[in-house]
Amino acid sequence: MAQPALNIACYFVNRAFSEKVTMTNLKLQKMIYIANGIYIAKHKEPLIIERVEVWAYGPVIKPVYDCFKRFGADNINKKTVECDIIFTNYPNAKELEILEATWDLCKELNGIQLSNWTHRPESPWTISMNNKKSFIPDDLLGTYFDQFLKKN
């Protein structure tokens, strides 16, 4: 069953604090996007309940953006009350496997590096943007991320 994206955001923010890894809103957006894509490819259903929106500068999960936008491009520098309140449904084993893999893949990268990857010509965001879509279809995410699962 899909999680609120803010639950996934809080998982990554809490990991960042516990491991002293920098986290920005941009990096957080991309990590959730990647985790959702991998989850769809592997389990044929979305990780998050929200749809990924197509914004001019990349894929965005709006509730996460709204929660962390006050940090702008700066590092998220403290645990937020929102995370303490919203993080009510801890990820199950299936979700945790994907979150751990995404964390390991992305934790040392910054938001710009992740953004460059999500903006590649064959990416779901680029295809959706070129087709003037408001949201990135889950099946497009699944197909795209499936190619990375087949490589491993």
Coordinates of C-alpha atoms in Angstrom, one line a residue:
M1 CA 0.0 0.0 0.0
A2 CA 1.4 3.4 -1.0
Q3 CA 2.7 5.8 1.6
P4 CA 2.3 9.6 1.9
A5 CA 5.3 11.1 0.2
L6 CA 6.0 13.0 3.4
N7 CA 6.6 9.7 5.2
I8 CA 9.2 8.8 2.7
A9 CA 10.7 12.4 3.0
C10 CA 10.9 12.0 6.7
Y11 CA 12.6 8.7 6.4
F12 CA 15.3 10.3 4.2
V13 CA 15.6 13.4 6.4
N14 CA 16.0 11.3 9.5
R15 CA 18.7 9.2 7.8
A16 CA 20.5 12.3 6.7
F17 CA 20.5 13.7 10.3
S18 CA 21.6 10.4 11.8
E19 CA 24.4 9.9 9.3
K20 CA 25.3 13.6 9.1
V21 CA 24.7 13.7 5.3
T22 CA 23.6 17.0 3.7
M23 CA 20.0 17.1 2.5
T24 CA 18.3 19.9 0.5
N25 CA 14.7 20.1 -0.8
L26 CA 16.0 19.4 -4.3
K27 CA 18.0 16.3 -3.3
L28 CA 15.0 15.1 -1.3
Q29 CA 12.6 15.5 -4.2
K30 CA 14.9 13.5 -6.5
M31 CA 15.5 10.8 -4.0
I32 CA 11.7 10.3 -3.5
Y33 CA 11.3 10.3 -7.3
I34 CA 14.0 7.7 -7.7
A35 CA 12.7 5.5 -4.9
N36 CA 9.2 5.7 -6.3
G37 CA 10.4 4.8 -9.8
I38 CA 12.4 1.8 -8.6
Y39 CA 9.4 0.7 -6.5
I40 CA 7.1 0.8 -9.4
A41 CA 9.5 -1.1 -11.6
K42 CA 9.9 -3.8 -9.0
H43 CA 6.4 -4.1 -7.5
K44 CA 4.2 -2.7 -10.3
E45 CA 2.6 -0.2 -7.9
P46 CA 3.7 3.2 -6.6
L47 CA 5.5 3.8 -3.4
I48 CA 3.8 7.1 -2.8
I49 CA 0.2 8.1 -2.9
E50 CA 0.8 11.4 -4.6
R51 CA 1.4 11.8 -8.3
V52 CA 4.8 13.2 -9.4
E53 CA 4.2 16.6 -11.0
V54 CA 6.0 17.9 -14.0
W55 CA 7.4 21.3 -13.1
A56 CA 9.6 23.4 -15.3
Y57 CA 12.7 22.5 -13.5
G58 CA 12.1 18.8 -12.8
P59 CA 9.8 16.3 -11.2
V60 CA 8.2 17.5 -8.0
I61 CA 6.1 15.9 -5.2
K62 CA 4.2 19.0 -4.1
P63 CA 3.5 18.2 -0.4
V64 CA 7.2 17.5 0.1
Y65 CA 8.1 20.7 -1.7
D66 CA 5.7 22.7 0.4
C67 CA 6.9 21.2 3.6
F68 CA 10.6 21.9 3.0
K69 CA 10.5 25.0 0.7
R70 CA 11.3 27.3 3.6
F71 CA 14.9 26.0 3.4
G72 CA 15.2 27.2 -0.2
A73 CA 18.4 25.8 -1.8
D74 CA 20.0 25.6 1.6
N75 CA 20.5 22.4 3.6
I76 CA 17.6 21.2 5.7
N77 CA 19.3 22.1 9.0
K78 CA 17.0 20.7 11.6
K79 CA 14.4 18.1 12.1
T80 CA 11.0 19.5 11.4
V81 CA 7.9 19.3 13.4
E82 CA 6.2 18.1 10.3
C83 CA 8.3 15.0 10.2
D84 CA 7.6 14.2 13.8
I85 CA 3.9 14.5 13.2
I86 CA 3.6 12.9 9.8
F87 CA 6.0 10.0 10.1
T88 CA 3.3 7.7 11.5
N89 CA 3.5 4.7 9.2
Y90 CA 6.9 3.2 9.2
P91 CA 7.9 1.6 5.9
N92 CA 7.3 -2.1 5.6
A93 CA 10.0 -4.5 4.6
K94 CA 9.2 -4.2 0.9
E95 CA 9.3 -0.4 1.0
L96 CA 12.4 -0.4 3.3
E97 CA 14.4 -2.4 0.8
I98 CA 13.8 0.2 -1.9
L99 CA 14.5 3.1 0.5
E100 CA 17.7 1.6 1.6
A101 CA 18.9 1.0 -2.0
T102 CA 17.9 4.5 -2.9
W103 CA 19.7 5.9 0.1
D104 CA 22.9 4.0 -0.7
L105 CA 22.7 5.1 -4.3
C106 CA 22.0 8.8 -3.7
K107 CA 23.3 9.8 -0.3
E108 CA 26.7 11.0 -1.5
L109 CA 25.3 12.9 -4.5
N110 CA 23.9 16.4 -4.4
G111 CA 20.6 17.8 -5.7
I112 CA 22.2 19.1 -8.9
Q113 CA 23.8 15.8 -9.7
L114 CA 20.5 14.0 -9.2
S115 CA 18.6 16.6 -11.1
N116 CA 21.0 16.2 -14.1
W117 CA 20.2 12.5 -14.1
T118 CA 16.4 13.1 -13.9
H119 CA 16.6 15.5 -16.8
R120 CA 18.2 13.1 -19.3
P121 CA 16.5 13.1 -22.7
E122 CA 15.0 9.6 -22.2
S123 CA 13.8 10.3 -18.6
P124 CA 10.1 10.2 -17.7
W125 CA 10.3 13.9 -16.7
T126 CA 11.7 15.0 -20.0
I127 CA 9.2 12.8 -22.0
S128 CA 6.3 14.1 -19.9
M129 CA 7.5 17.7 -20.2
N130 CA 7.8 17.4 -24.0
N131 CA 4.3 15.9 -24.2
K132 CA 3.0 18.8 -22.0
K133 CA 1.8 16.5 -19.2
S134 CA 1.0 17.8 -15.7
F135 CA 2.0 14.5 -14.1
I136 CA 4.5 11.7 -14.9
P137 CA 2.5 8.5 -15.5
D138 CA 3.4 5.6 -13.2
D139 CA 3.8 3.2 -16.2
L140 CA 6.4 5.5 -17.7
L141 CA 8.3 5.6 -14.4
G142 CA 8.1 1.8 -14.1
T143 CA 9.4 1.2 -17.7
Y144 CA 12.2 3.7 -17.3
F145 CA 13.4 2.4 -13.9
D146 CA 13.0 -1.3 -15.0
Q147 CA 16.0 -1.0 -17.2
F148 CA 18.2 -0.2 -14.2
L149 CA 16.9 -3.2 -12.2
K150 CA 17.7 -5.5 -15.2
K151 CA 21.3 -4.3 -15.2
N152 CA 21.8 -5.4 -11.5

